[in-house]
Amino acid sequence: MTRARSGRPFFRVLGAATGVATAVTLAGCAPADRADGGSGSGTLRIAASTDAGESLNPYASNQSPTQELRSAQLYEGLTHLDPAGKLEWRLATEMTPNADLDEWTIKLRPGVKFTDGTEFTSADVVASIKYLRDPKHAVQGLAYIEKVDAGKVEAVDKLTVKVGLTKPFGPFKEIWANAFLPMTKAGSVPAKPIGTGPFVVKSFTAGRQSTLERFEGYWGTKPKLGTVSIIEYQSQQAQANALLSGQVDVASGATPTIAKSLQGKKDIGLLDSKGNFVLRIGLNTTVAPFNDPRVRQALRLLVDRQQVVSTPSADTRGWRTTMRRRRRVPPPACRSAPRTSSRRRGSSRRRARAACRSRSRPTGCCPGCGSWPRSSPRTPRRPG
């Protein structure tokens, strides 16, 4: 939706995430009416969440969504996944494994330049991978490349890199599409990282604002914008207020409640960013009771996955039409769990009870199911 404002076209967008919003590049994606006909002179103002501890380092271990948003405009990876999950080539054009899948040969795209005008070569890829792989840097994407043997990463020629692995690994191409694994100029991180993205940093103040300018030497589709300004706000409501008052053109994040309240308002467009969200519950398997696989199995079997994805929270109730209200069922216990008509669910509970009973615990609560042994007193359960 557009309207005339102060003699120039105006476009306002509210982004609401129903899963997790992923940072996407603005190259070639800007509305034509906000890009002044694609001349590269338009400005897009984006509201984002405040992150006082942010930096320009794309390898930082504590990146926020705001930093990911900015990094997506400044840096690129070897590969990319499109919205359908299909692999696309970025800084690499080919990746070929050996017969054992423990060594990969990467062919790089020719003619790519960093935003400082220097040429992108295999030396930069080797330096980037070795930096990422070094545990002392504690980069956020380290877990994705643990099978990379840093001692076996070498440049074959100007546009060819060989990467050795500690173990065979099939999805090698896909991991380099991860937002935490971009390529940077050798020696530029962490102080002054330089990337190959469609924008270059004009100014940056942590926790307040970033101004990015179009990079004229970008190898891919040129951005239709001249400038992107990322303005940070303390809350999502503050972002929405800035959008309503015309201070920004895009509010990058909104709760379903805020999005619903603004739906249908004049000149406000709602973009529903669908994605995946994973809530990870980590267990220290080196200490009791989680070093017992039966306890871990019981915990896994006790989660009603269908109920988790089907029951809306107070914030999302009534927003997603695919969600529906369901009666909240307490976690099942070995001896007092409510029965269910689902054969599959009943099977999981029986297996959970069996896993719990197979462990001998003289006193206290069984961590696998939350029930108490018959010989122990019924004392209140500890929170958490």
GROMACS .gro file of C-alpha atoms in nm:
model
  384
    1MET     CA    1   0.000   0.000   0.000
    2THR     CA    2   0.125   0.345  -0.085
    3ARG     CA    3   0.029   0.705  -0.040
    4ALA     CA    4   0.179   1.044  -0.120
    5ARG     CA    5   0.360   1.211   0.168
    6SER     CA    6   0.569   1.530   0.150
    7GLY     CA    7   0.590   1.502  -0.225
    8ARG     CA    8   0.733   1.150  -0.225
    9PRO     CA    9   0.580   0.803  -0.232
   10PHE     CA   10   0.545   0.644   0.109
   11PHE     CA   11   0.518   0.278   0.203
   12ARG     CA   12   0.472   0.140   0.552
   13VAL     CA   13   0.506  -0.226   0.645
   14LEU     CA   14   0.456  -0.411   0.971
   15GLY     CA   15   0.631  -0.745   0.998
   16ALA     CA   16   0.481  -1.015   1.219
   17ALA     CA   17   0.659  -1.343   1.272
   18THR     CA   18   0.455  -1.657   1.327
   19GLY     CA   19   0.771  -1.862   1.353
   20VAL     CA   20   1.115  -1.703   1.353
   21ALA     CA   21   1.184  -1.409   1.125
   22THR     CA   22   1.499  -1.459   0.920
   23ALA     CA   23   1.710  -1.169   0.799
   24VAL     CA   24   1.686  -1.130   0.424
   25THR     CA   25   1.886  -0.916   0.187
   26LEU     CA   26   1.716  -0.609   0.046
   27ALA     CA   27   1.893  -0.637  -0.287
   28GLY     CA   28   1.637  -0.636  -0.567
   29CYS     CA   29   1.350  -0.664  -0.317
   30ALA     CA   30   1.260  -0.306  -0.234
   31PRO     CA   31   0.919  -0.167  -0.338
   32ALA     CA   32   0.968   0.034  -0.656
   33ASP     CA   33   0.778   0.332  -0.522
   34ARG     CA   34   1.020   0.364  -0.227
   35ALA     CA   35   1.325   0.320  -0.448
   36ASP     CA   36   1.266   0.619  -0.674
   37GLY     CA   37   1.226   0.409  -0.985
   38GLY     CA   38   1.523   0.190  -0.903
   39SER     CA   39   1.772   0.474  -0.941
   40GLY     CA   40   1.942   0.379  -0.617
   41SER     CA   41   1.864   0.711  -0.446
   42GLY     CA   42   1.571   0.609  -0.224
   43THR     CA   43   1.592   0.549   0.152
   44LEU     CA   44   1.424   0.274   0.351
   45ARG     CA   45   1.386   0.323   0.727
   46ILE     CA   46   1.356   0.005   0.932
   47ALA     CA   47   1.260  -0.013   1.299
   48ALA     CA   48   1.438  -0.288   1.493
   49SER     CA   49   1.490  -0.397   1.854
   50THR     CA   50   1.760  -0.227   2.059
   51ASP     CA   51   2.084  -0.417   2.108
   52ALA     CA   52   2.332  -0.209   2.307
   53GLY     CA   53   2.599  -0.481   2.291
   54GLU     CA   54   2.592  -0.527   1.916
   55SER     CA   55   2.887  -0.494   1.680
   56LEU     CA   56   2.960  -0.518   1.308
   57ASN     CA   57   3.134  -0.853   1.357
   58PRO     CA   58   2.922  -1.117   1.178
   59TYR     CA   59   3.094  -1.390   1.381
   60ALA     CA   60   3.003  -1.252   1.724
   61SER     CA   61   2.883  -1.516   1.969
   62ASN     CA   62   2.582  -1.317   2.094
   63GLN     CA   63   2.412  -1.190   1.779
   64SER     CA   64   2.065  -1.046   1.808
   65PRO     CA   65   1.798  -1.040   1.533
   66THR     CA   66   1.892  -0.676   1.471
   67GLN     CA   67   2.254  -0.768   1.409
   68GLU     CA   68   2.147  -1.054   1.183
   69LEU     CA   69   1.929  -0.813   0.986
   70ARG     CA   70   2.219  -0.574   0.933
   71SER     CA   71   2.471  -0.850   0.859
   72ALA     CA   72   2.246  -0.989   0.585
   73GLN     CA   73   2.298  -0.664   0.393
   74LEU     CA   74   2.675  -0.653   0.445
   75TYR     CA   75   2.796  -1.012   0.417
   76GLU     CA   76   2.729  -1.325   0.212
   77GLY     CA   77   2.787  -1.696   0.242
   78LEU     CA   78   2.911  -1.952  -0.006
   79THR     CA   79   2.557  -2.080  -0.063
   80HIS     CA   80   2.200  -1.972   0.008
   81LEU     CA   81   1.862  -2.138   0.062
   82ASP     CA   82   1.559  -1.991  -0.114
   83PRO     CA   83   1.219  -1.967   0.066
   84ALA     CA   84   1.139  -2.320  -0.046
   85GLY     CA   85   1.463  -2.453   0.099
   86LYS     CA   86   1.629  -2.506  -0.239
   87LEU     CA   87   2.005  -2.453  -0.256
   88GLU     CA   88   2.131  -2.152  -0.449
   89TRP     CA   89   2.492  -2.056  -0.522
   90ARG     CA   90   2.630  -1.731  -0.384
   91LEU     CA   91   3.006  -1.680  -0.347
   92ALA     CA   92   3.062  -2.041  -0.451
   93THR     CA   93   2.953  -2.185  -0.786
   94GLU     CA   94   3.033  -2.551  -0.728
   95MET     CA   95   3.115  -2.793  -0.445
   96THR     CA   96   3.239  -3.143  -0.524
   97PRO     CA   97   3.317  -3.420  -0.272
   98ASN     CA   98   3.567  -3.702  -0.302
   99ALA     CA   99   3.448  -4.062  -0.299
  100ASP     CA  100   3.456  -4.082   0.081
  101LEU     CA  101   3.274  -3.751   0.139
  102ASP     CA  102   3.553  -3.638   0.372
  103GLU     CA  103   3.704  -3.377   0.140
  104TRP     CA  104   3.526  -3.113  -0.065
  105THR     CA  105   3.653  -2.893  -0.348
  106ILE     CA  106   3.490  -2.549  -0.364
  107LYS     CA  107   3.489  -2.339  -0.681
  108LEU     CA  108   3.442  -1.967  -0.617
  109ARG     CA  109   3.254  -1.708  -0.820
  110PRO     CA  110   3.489  -1.493  -1.031
  111GLY     CA  111   3.463  -1.114  -1.040
  112VAL     CA  112   3.337  -1.068  -0.682
  113LYS     CA  113   3.465  -0.765  -0.491
  114PHE     CA  114   3.460  -0.669  -0.128
  115THR     CA  115   3.296  -0.340  -0.035
  116ASP     CA  116   3.641  -0.180  -0.006
  117GLY     CA  117   3.701  -0.257  -0.375
  118THR     CA  118   3.947  -0.546  -0.330
  119GLU     CA  119   3.903  -0.883  -0.499
  120PHE     CA  120   3.742  -1.181  -0.327
  121THR     CA  121   3.970  -1.488  -0.356
  122SER     CA  122   4.035  -1.831  -0.209
  123ALA     CA  123   4.268  -1.678   0.052
  124ASP     CA  124   3.968  -1.498   0.205
  125VAL     CA  125   3.766  -1.820   0.220
  126VAL     CA  126   4.051  -2.007   0.389
  127ALA     CA  127   4.094  -1.726   0.642
  128SER     CA  128   3.718  -1.709   0.710
  129ILE     CA  129   3.680  -2.084   0.764
  130LYS     CA  130   3.983  -2.103   0.991
  131TYR     CA  131   3.858  -1.810   1.197
  132LEU     CA  132   3.514  -1.971   1.227
  133ARG     CA  133   3.662  -2.308   1.319
  134ASP     CA  134   3.890  -2.174   1.594
  135PRO     CA  135   3.718  -2.251   1.929
  136LYS     CA  136   3.884  -1.955   2.102
  137HIS     CA  137   3.671  -1.717   1.893
  138ALA     CA  138   3.348  -1.880   2.022
  139VAL     CA  139   3.158  -1.796   1.704
  140GLN     CA  140   2.787  -1.865   1.697
  141GLY     CA  141   2.811  -2.089   1.391
  142LEU     CA  142   3.087  -2.317   1.520
  143ALA     CA  143   2.853  -2.609   1.584
  144TYR     CA  144   2.764  -2.626   1.215
  145ILE     CA  145   3.122  -2.685   1.102
  146GLU     CA  146   3.262  -2.904   1.378
  147LYS     CA  147   3.350  -3.169   1.120
  148VAL     CA  148   3.573  -2.926   0.930
  149ASP     CA  149   3.942  -2.999   0.988
  150ALA     CA  150   4.102  -2.654   1.009
  151GLY     CA  151   4.441  -2.805   0.931
  152LYS     CA  152   4.312  -2.935   0.599
  153VAL     CA  153   4.164  -2.613   0.460
  154GLU     CA  154   4.383  -2.484   0.180
  155ALA     CA  155   4.375  -2.269  -0.132
  156VAL     CA  156   4.443  -2.468  -0.451
  157ASP     CA  157   4.442  -2.164  -0.675
  158LYS     CA  158   4.287  -1.817  -0.681
  159LEU     CA  159   3.931  -1.946  -0.708
  160THR     CA  160   3.956  -2.299  -0.565
  161VAL     CA  161   3.955  -2.418  -0.204
  162LYS     CA  162   3.986  -2.768  -0.060
  163VAL     CA  163   3.823  -2.842   0.273
  164GLY     CA  164   3.906  -3.161   0.462
  165LEU     CA  165   3.669  -3.312   0.718
  166THR     CA  166   3.724  -3.524   1.026
  167LYS     CA  167   3.427  -3.741   0.926
  168PRO     CA  168   3.221  -3.786   0.607
  169PHE     CA  169   2.946  -3.526   0.584
  170GLY     CA  170   2.680  -3.523   0.311
  171PRO     CA  171   2.496  -3.188   0.360
  172PHE     CA  172   2.819  -2.989   0.323
  173LYS     CA  173   2.672  -2.749   0.067
  174GLU     CA  174   2.373  -2.660   0.281
  175ILE     CA  175   2.560  -2.566   0.600
  176TRP     CA  176   2.733  -2.274   0.424
  177ALA     CA  177   2.394  -2.111   0.370
  178ASN     CA  178   2.372  -2.048   0.744
  179ALA     CA  179   2.358  -1.680   0.839
  180PHE     CA  180   2.635  -1.734   1.096
  181LEU     CA  181   2.888  -1.853   0.836
  182PRO     CA  182   2.949  -1.561   0.597
  183MET     CA  183   3.278  -1.492   0.421
  184THR     CA  184   3.485  -1.186   0.515
  185LYS     CA  185   3.808  -1.031   0.394
  186ALA     CA  186   4.117  -1.200   0.537
  187GLY     CA  187   4.243  -1.015   0.844
  188SER     CA  188   3.947  -0.778   0.870
  189VAL     CA  189   3.765  -0.946   1.160
  190PRO     CA  190   3.684  -0.875   1.433
  191ALA     CA  191   3.794  -0.510   1.435
  192LYS     CA  192   3.677  -0.390   1.094
  193PRO     CA  193   3.496  -0.672   0.911
  194ILE     CA  194   3.456  -0.630   0.535
  195GLY     CA  195   3.204  -0.828   0.332
  196THR     CA  196   3.081  -0.871  -0.025
  197GLY     CA  197   2.717  -0.774   0.034
  198PRO     CA  198   2.502  -0.524  -0.157
  199PHE     CA  199   2.548  -0.252   0.109
  200VAL     CA  200   2.838  -0.091   0.292
  201VAL     CA  201   2.836   0.078   0.635
  202LYS     CA  202   2.815   0.457   0.628
  203SER     CA  203   2.764   0.504   1.002
  204PHE     CA  204   2.703   0.282   1.303
  205THR     CA  205   2.611   0.353   1.666
  206ALA     CA  206   2.554   0.043   1.877
  207GLY     CA  207   2.207   0.030   2.027
  208ARG     CA  208   2.082   0.329   1.830
  209GLN     CA  209   2.113   0.338   1.452
  210SER     CA  210   2.292   0.199   1.148
  211THR     CA  211   2.307   0.365   0.808
  212LEU     CA  212   2.399   0.149   0.510
  213GLU     CA  213   2.473   0.273   0.160
  214ARG     CA  214   2.435   0.089  -0.169
  215PHE     CA  215   2.760  -0.074  -0.289
  216GLU     CA  216   2.796   0.009  -0.656
  217GLY     CA  217   3.046  -0.270  -0.716
  218TYR     CA  218   2.814  -0.547  -0.598
  219TRP     CA  219   2.841  -0.856  -0.820
  220GLY     CA  220   2.473  -0.955  -0.805
  221THR     CA  221   2.142  -0.780  -0.864
  222LYS     CA  222   2.188  -0.418  -0.759
  223PRO     CA  223   1.968  -0.288  -0.475
  224LYS     CA  224   1.688  -0.052  -0.581
  225LEU     CA  225   1.764   0.160  -0.275
  226GLY     CA  226   2.042   0.407  -0.213
  227THR     CA  227   2.029   0.390   0.167
  228VAL     CA  228   1.895   0.164   0.439
  229SER     CA  229   1.858   0.312   0.787
  230ILE     CA  230   1.807   0.068   1.076
  231ILE     CA  231   1.668   0.256   1.376
  232GLU     CA  232   1.653   0.075   1.709
  233TYR     CA  233   1.369   0.095   1.963
  234GLN     CA  234   1.329  -0.036   2.316
  235SER     CA  235   1.010  -0.233   2.252
  236GLN     CA  236   0.796  -0.377   1.975
  237GLN     CA  237   0.519  -0.137   2.070
  238ALA     CA  238   0.761   0.153   2.022
  239GLN     CA  239   0.839   0.017   1.677
  240ALA     CA  240   0.470   0.006   1.591
  241ASN     CA  241   0.421   0.363   1.718
  242ALA     CA  242   0.711   0.482   1.504
  243LEU     CA  243   0.548   0.317   1.204
  244LEU     CA  244   0.212   0.479   1.273
  245SER     CA  245   0.370   0.822   1.313
  246GLY     CA  246   0.564   0.792   0.988
  247GLN     CA  247   0.909   0.788   1.149
  248VAL     CA  248   0.993   0.455   0.982
  249ASP     CA  249   0.875   0.262   0.678
  250VAL     CA  250   0.912  -0.089   0.817
  251ALA     CA  251   0.870  -0.230   1.168
  252SER     CA  252   1.074  -0.548   1.157
  253GLY     CA  253   0.909  -0.718   1.450
  254ALA     CA  254   0.559  -0.725   1.600
  255THR     CA  255   0.376  -0.951   1.838
  256PRO     CA  256   0.059  -1.111   1.703
  257THR     CA  257  -0.141  -0.886   1.938
  258ILE     CA  258   0.013  -0.570   1.792
  259ALA     CA  259  -0.022  -0.698   1.438
  260LYS     CA  260  -0.389  -0.779   1.491
  261SER     CA  261  -0.458  -0.434   1.635
  262LEU     CA  262  -0.307  -0.264   1.328
  263GLN     CA  263  -0.457  -0.493   1.070
  264GLY     CA  264  -0.678  -0.301   0.829
  265LYS     CA  265  -0.539   0.043   0.915
  266LYS     CA  266  -0.484   0.276   0.623
  267ASP     CA  267  -0.139   0.262   0.464
  268ILE     CA  268  -0.027  -0.026   0.687
  269GLY     CA  269   0.072  -0.348   0.514
  270LEU     CA  270   0.115  -0.665   0.719
  271LEU     CA  271   0.383  -0.916   0.619
  272ASP     CA  272   0.344  -1.253   0.787
  273SER     CA  273   0.692  -1.404   0.800
  274LYS     CA  274   0.656  -1.780   0.821
  275GLY     CA  275   0.948  -1.976   0.953
  276ASN     CA  276   1.055  -2.248   1.190
  277PHE     CA  277   1.119  -2.215   1.559
  278VAL     CA  278   1.304  -2.469   1.769
  279LEU     CA  279   1.295  -2.465   2.148
  280ARG     CA  280   1.594  -2.668   2.259
  281ILE     CA  281   1.596  -2.828   2.604
  282GLY     CA  282   1.953  -2.930   2.677
  283LEU     CA  283   2.043  -3.203   2.926
  284ASN     CA  284   2.387  -3.257   3.074
  285THR     CA  285   2.431  -3.626   2.994
  286THR     CA  286   2.751  -3.652   3.199
  287VAL     CA  287   2.575  -3.618   3.536
  288ALA     CA  288   2.293  -3.803   3.709
  289PRO     CA  289   2.011  -3.855   3.641
  290PHE     CA  290   2.052  -3.753   3.276
  291ASN     CA  291   2.341  -3.990   3.219
  292ASP     CA  292   2.080  -4.267   3.226
  293PRO     CA  293   1.933  -4.309   2.874
  294ARG     CA  294   1.605  -4.434   3.024
  295VAL     CA  295   1.552  -4.098   3.195
  296ARG     CA  296   1.618  -3.913   2.871
  297GLN     CA  297   1.384  -4.144   2.687
  298ALA     CA  298   1.110  -4.089   2.944
  299LEU     CA  299   1.142  -3.711   2.915
  300ARG     CA  300   1.121  -3.731   2.538
  301LEU     CA  301   0.815  -3.955   2.543
  302LEU     CA  302   0.627  -3.737   2.794
  303VAL     CA  303   0.602  -3.437   2.559
  304ASP     CA  304   0.274  -3.421   2.368
  305ARG     CA  305   0.410  -3.262   2.050
  306GLN     CA  306   0.071  -3.225   1.886
  307GLN     CA  307  -0.062  -3.036   2.187
  308VAL     CA  308   0.241  -2.805   2.189
  309VAL     CA  309   0.191  -2.695   1.828
  310SER     CA  310  -0.189  -2.682   1.850
  311THR     CA  311  -0.242  -2.485   2.171
  312PRO     CA  312  -0.209  -2.107   2.127
  313SER     CA  313  -0.056  -1.890   2.393
  314ALA     CA  314  -0.237  -1.589   2.535
  315ASP     CA  315  -0.048  -1.368   2.290
  316THR     CA  316  -0.138  -1.564   1.978
  317ARG     CA  317  -0.492  -1.679   2.063
  318GLY     CA  318  -0.726  -1.594   1.781
  319TRP     CA  319  -0.447  -1.468   1.555
  320ARG     CA  320  -0.349  -1.776   1.359
  321THR     CA  321  -0.654  -1.941   1.206
  322THR     CA  322  -0.466  -2.269   1.195
  323MET     CA  323  -0.444  -2.268   1.575
  324ARG     CA  324  -0.731  -2.378   1.794
  325ARG     CA  325  -0.791  -2.377   2.164
  326ARG     CA  326  -0.746  -2.706   2.343
  327ARG     CA  327  -0.792  -2.805   2.705
  328ARG     CA  328  -0.459  -2.787   2.882
  329VAL     CA  329  -0.356  -3.134   2.993
  330PRO     CA  330  -0.107  -3.159   3.282
  331PRO     CA  331   0.212  -3.360   3.221
  332PRO     CA  332   0.142  -3.730   3.274
  333ALA     CA  333   0.291  -3.907   3.574
  334CYS     CA  334   0.370  -4.274   3.619
  335ARG     CA  335   0.067  -4.354   3.837
  336SER     CA  336  -0.169  -4.059   3.792
  337ALA     CA  337  -0.150  -3.958   3.427
  338PRO     CA  338  -0.490  -3.896   3.264
  339ARG     CA  339  -0.562  -4.143   2.990
  340THR     CA  340  -0.607  -4.040   2.629
  341SER     CA  341  -0.802  -4.189   2.346
  342SER     CA  342  -0.502  -4.161   2.117
  343ARG     CA  343  -0.340  -4.500   2.071
  344ARG     CA  344  -0.012  -4.338   1.979
  345ARG     CA  345  -0.017  -4.112   2.285
  346GLY     CA  346  -0.110  -4.403   2.510
  347SER     CA  347   0.181  -4.601   2.373
  348SER     CA  348   0.421  -4.316   2.448
  349ARG     CA  349   0.294  -4.289   2.805
  350ARG     CA  350   0.325  -4.661   2.863
  351ARG     CA  351   0.680  -4.651   2.733
  352ALA     CA  352   0.755  -4.349   2.956
  353ARG     CA  353   0.617  -4.529   3.263
  354ALA     CA  354   0.822  -4.835   3.177
  355ALA     CA  355   1.135  -4.625   3.139
  356CYS     CA  356   1.074  -4.463   3.479
  357ARG     CA  357   0.995  -4.784   3.664
  358SER     CA  358   1.307  -4.951   3.527
  359ARG     CA  359   1.512  -4.713   3.741
  360SER     CA  360   1.547  -4.779   4.114
  361ARG     CA  361   1.523  -4.454   4.313
  362PRO     CA  362   1.474  -4.503   4.690
  363THR     CA  363   1.355  -4.151   4.767
  364GLY     CA  364   1.244  -3.836   4.593
  365CYS     CA  365   1.079  -3.761   4.264
  366CYS     CA  366   1.153  -3.956   3.949
  367PRO     CA  367   1.300  -3.700   3.702
  368GLY     CA  368   1.171  -3.903   3.412
  369CYS     CA  369   0.801  -3.865   3.485
  370GLY     CA  370   0.748  -3.644   3.791
  371SER     CA  371   0.587  -3.912   4.012
  372TRP     CA  372   0.683  -4.023   4.361
  373PRO     CA  373   0.781  -4.376   4.468
  374ARG     CA  374   0.523  -4.544   4.693
  375SER     CA  375   0.772  -4.567   4.980
  376SER     CA  376   0.846  -4.195   4.988
  377PRO     CA  377   0.633  -3.923   5.151
  378ARG     CA  378   0.414  -3.701   4.936
  379THR     CA  379   0.602  -3.376   4.976
  380PRO     CA  380   0.542  -3.075   4.753
  381ARG     CA  381   0.720  -3.089   4.420
  382ARG     CA  382   0.997  -2.837   4.372
  383PRO     CA  383   0.937  -2.562   4.117
  384GLY     CA  384   1.104  -2.616   3.779
   0.00000   0.00000   0.00000
